[in-house]
mmCIF file of C-alpha atoms in Angstrom:
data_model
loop_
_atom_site.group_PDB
_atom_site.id
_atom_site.type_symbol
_atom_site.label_atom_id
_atom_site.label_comp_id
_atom_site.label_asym_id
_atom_site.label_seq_id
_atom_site.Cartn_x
_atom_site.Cartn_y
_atom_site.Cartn_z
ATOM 1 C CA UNK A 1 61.140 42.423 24.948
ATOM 2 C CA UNK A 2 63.645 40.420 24.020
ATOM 3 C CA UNK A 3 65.258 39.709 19.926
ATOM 4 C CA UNK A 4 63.680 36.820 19.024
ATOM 5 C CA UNK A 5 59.518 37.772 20.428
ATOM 6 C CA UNK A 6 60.731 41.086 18.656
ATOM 7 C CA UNK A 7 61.553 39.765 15.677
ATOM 8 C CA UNK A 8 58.858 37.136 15.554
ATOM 9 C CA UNK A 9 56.377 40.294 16.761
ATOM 10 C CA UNK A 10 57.915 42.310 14.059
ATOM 11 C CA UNK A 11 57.237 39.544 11.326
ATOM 12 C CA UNK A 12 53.974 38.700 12.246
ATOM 13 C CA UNK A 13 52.985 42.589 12.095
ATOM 14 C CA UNK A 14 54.301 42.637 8.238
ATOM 15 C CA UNK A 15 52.342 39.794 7.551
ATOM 16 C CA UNK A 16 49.388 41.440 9.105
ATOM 17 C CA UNK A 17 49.891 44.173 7.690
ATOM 18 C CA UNK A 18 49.961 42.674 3.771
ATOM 19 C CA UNK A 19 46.883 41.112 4.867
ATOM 20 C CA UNK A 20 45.359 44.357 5.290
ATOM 21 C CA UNK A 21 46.356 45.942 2.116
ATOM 22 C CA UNK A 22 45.417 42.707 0.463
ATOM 23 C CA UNK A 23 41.815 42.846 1.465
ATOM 24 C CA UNK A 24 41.956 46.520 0.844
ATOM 25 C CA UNK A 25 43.029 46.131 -2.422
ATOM 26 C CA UNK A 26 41.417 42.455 -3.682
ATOM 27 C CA UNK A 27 39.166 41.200 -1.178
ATOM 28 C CA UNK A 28 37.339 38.781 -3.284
ATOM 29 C CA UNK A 29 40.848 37.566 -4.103
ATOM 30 C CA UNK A 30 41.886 36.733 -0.734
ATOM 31 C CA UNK A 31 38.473 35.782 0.173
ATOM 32 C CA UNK A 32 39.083 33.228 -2.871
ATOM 33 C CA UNK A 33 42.394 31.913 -1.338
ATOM 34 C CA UNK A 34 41.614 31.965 1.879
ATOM 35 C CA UNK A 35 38.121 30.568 2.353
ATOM 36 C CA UNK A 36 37.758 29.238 -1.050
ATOM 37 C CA UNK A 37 34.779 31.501 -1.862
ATOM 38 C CA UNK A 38 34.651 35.075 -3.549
ATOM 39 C CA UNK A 39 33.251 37.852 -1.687
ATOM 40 C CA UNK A 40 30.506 39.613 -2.596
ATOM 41 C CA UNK A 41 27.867 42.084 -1.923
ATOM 42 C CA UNK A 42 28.136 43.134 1.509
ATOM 43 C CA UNK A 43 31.070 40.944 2.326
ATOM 44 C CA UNK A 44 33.548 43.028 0.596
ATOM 45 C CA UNK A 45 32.963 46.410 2.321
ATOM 46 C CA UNK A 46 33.137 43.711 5.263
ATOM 47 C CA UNK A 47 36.354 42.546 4.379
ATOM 48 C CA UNK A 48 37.960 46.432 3.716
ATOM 49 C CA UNK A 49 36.846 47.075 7.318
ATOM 50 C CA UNK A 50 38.923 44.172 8.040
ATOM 51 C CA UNK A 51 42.234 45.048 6.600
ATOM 52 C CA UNK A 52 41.957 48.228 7.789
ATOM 53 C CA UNK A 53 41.988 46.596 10.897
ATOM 54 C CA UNK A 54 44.704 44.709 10.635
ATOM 55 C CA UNK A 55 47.127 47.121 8.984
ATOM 56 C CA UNK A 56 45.984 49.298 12.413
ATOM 57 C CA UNK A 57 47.124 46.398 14.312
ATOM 58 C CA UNK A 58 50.045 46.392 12.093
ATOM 59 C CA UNK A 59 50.904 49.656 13.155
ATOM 60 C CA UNK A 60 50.229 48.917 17.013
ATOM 61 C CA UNK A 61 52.990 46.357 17.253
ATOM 62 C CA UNK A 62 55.767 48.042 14.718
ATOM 63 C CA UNK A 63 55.438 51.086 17.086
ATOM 64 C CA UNK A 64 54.563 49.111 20.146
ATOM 65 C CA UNK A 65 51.355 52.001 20.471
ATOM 66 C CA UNK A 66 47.947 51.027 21.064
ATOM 67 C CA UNK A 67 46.724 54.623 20.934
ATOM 68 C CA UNK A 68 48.384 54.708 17.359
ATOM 69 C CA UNK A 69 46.664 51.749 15.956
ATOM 70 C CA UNK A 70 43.227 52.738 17.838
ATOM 71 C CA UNK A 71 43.693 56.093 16.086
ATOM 72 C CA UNK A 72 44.638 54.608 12.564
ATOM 73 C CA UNK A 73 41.970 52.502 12.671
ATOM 74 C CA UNK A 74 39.140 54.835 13.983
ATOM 75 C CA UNK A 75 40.339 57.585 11.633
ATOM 76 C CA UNK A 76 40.436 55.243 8.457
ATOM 77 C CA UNK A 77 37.103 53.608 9.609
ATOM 78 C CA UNK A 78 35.583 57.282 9.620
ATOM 79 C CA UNK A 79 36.592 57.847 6.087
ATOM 80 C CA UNK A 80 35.726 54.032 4.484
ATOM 81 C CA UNK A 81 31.816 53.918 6.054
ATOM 82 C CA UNK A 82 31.567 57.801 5.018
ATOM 83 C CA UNK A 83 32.417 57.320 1.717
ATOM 84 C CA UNK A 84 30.542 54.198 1.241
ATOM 85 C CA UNK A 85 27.465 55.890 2.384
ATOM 86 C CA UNK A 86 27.826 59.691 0.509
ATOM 87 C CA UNK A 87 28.366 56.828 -2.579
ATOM 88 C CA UNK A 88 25.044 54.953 -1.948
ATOM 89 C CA UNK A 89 27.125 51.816 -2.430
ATOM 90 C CA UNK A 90 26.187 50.443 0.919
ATOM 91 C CA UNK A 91 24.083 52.132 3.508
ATOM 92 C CA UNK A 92 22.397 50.218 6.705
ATOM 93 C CA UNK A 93 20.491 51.923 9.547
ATOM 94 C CA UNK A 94 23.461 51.710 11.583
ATOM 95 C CA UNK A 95 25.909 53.183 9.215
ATOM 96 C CA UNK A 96 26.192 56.915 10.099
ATOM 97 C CA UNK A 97 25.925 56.112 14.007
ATOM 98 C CA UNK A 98 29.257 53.752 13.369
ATOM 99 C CA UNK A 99 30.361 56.878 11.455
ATOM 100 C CA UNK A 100 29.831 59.293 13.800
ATOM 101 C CA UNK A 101 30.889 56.883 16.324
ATOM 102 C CA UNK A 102 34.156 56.339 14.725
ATOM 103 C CA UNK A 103 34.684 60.226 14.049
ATOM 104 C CA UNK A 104 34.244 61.122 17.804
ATOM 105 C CA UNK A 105 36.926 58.420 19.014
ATOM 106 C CA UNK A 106 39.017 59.416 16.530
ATOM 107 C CA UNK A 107 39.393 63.009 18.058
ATOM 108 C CA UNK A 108 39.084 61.829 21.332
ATOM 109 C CA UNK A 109 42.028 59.594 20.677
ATOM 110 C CA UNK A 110 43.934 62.263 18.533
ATOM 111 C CA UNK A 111 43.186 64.552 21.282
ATOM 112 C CA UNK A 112 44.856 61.696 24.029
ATOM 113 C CA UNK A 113 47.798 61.560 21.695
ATOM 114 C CA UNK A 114 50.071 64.251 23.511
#
């Protein structure tokens, strides 16, 4: 890859990946900035799911590693849709499939590491 798509690459990955933490952190804030609108209800687990998506593909391009995003991003999946359903906060019929879902690629995928 050449310096400049690296650098642009490498830029566009940190922006990502404050993205991410943003709508971990606020996402009613960003969904206010961005889209004009807060989020709300379901939206905001929604939009957690997201930025743990992006910081994944964050990850990916810094360390040029699909199979490290993939696994960053099943693993933290696992963990957010767990917790939201042992809390009660959120739980649809589909919720423990995606968690179990997400748990299984996530060793399959840590097991593909090596």
């Amino acid at each position: 890859m050449n310096g400049s798509r690296n650098r642009a690459l490498m830029v566009a990955a940190a922006g990502e990946a404050a993205t991410g933490l943003a709508l971990l952190a606020a996402p009613s804030v960003v969904g206010r900035l961005l889209l004009g609108a807060e989020m709300t209800g379901a939206g905001v687990p929604a939009a957690r799911v997201a930025g743990l998506a992006l910081i994944a593909l964050a990850i990916a391009c810094i360390r040029i590693s699909p199979l490290l995003g993939m696994l960053v991003y099943s693993g933290t999946a696992t963990l957010y849709l767990a917790w939201l359903g042992l809390t009660g906060t959120f739980a649809g019929v589909l919720l423990w499939p995606a968690v179990v879902f997400h748990a299984v690629f996530t060793v399959l995928l840590a097991a593909g590491r090596g």
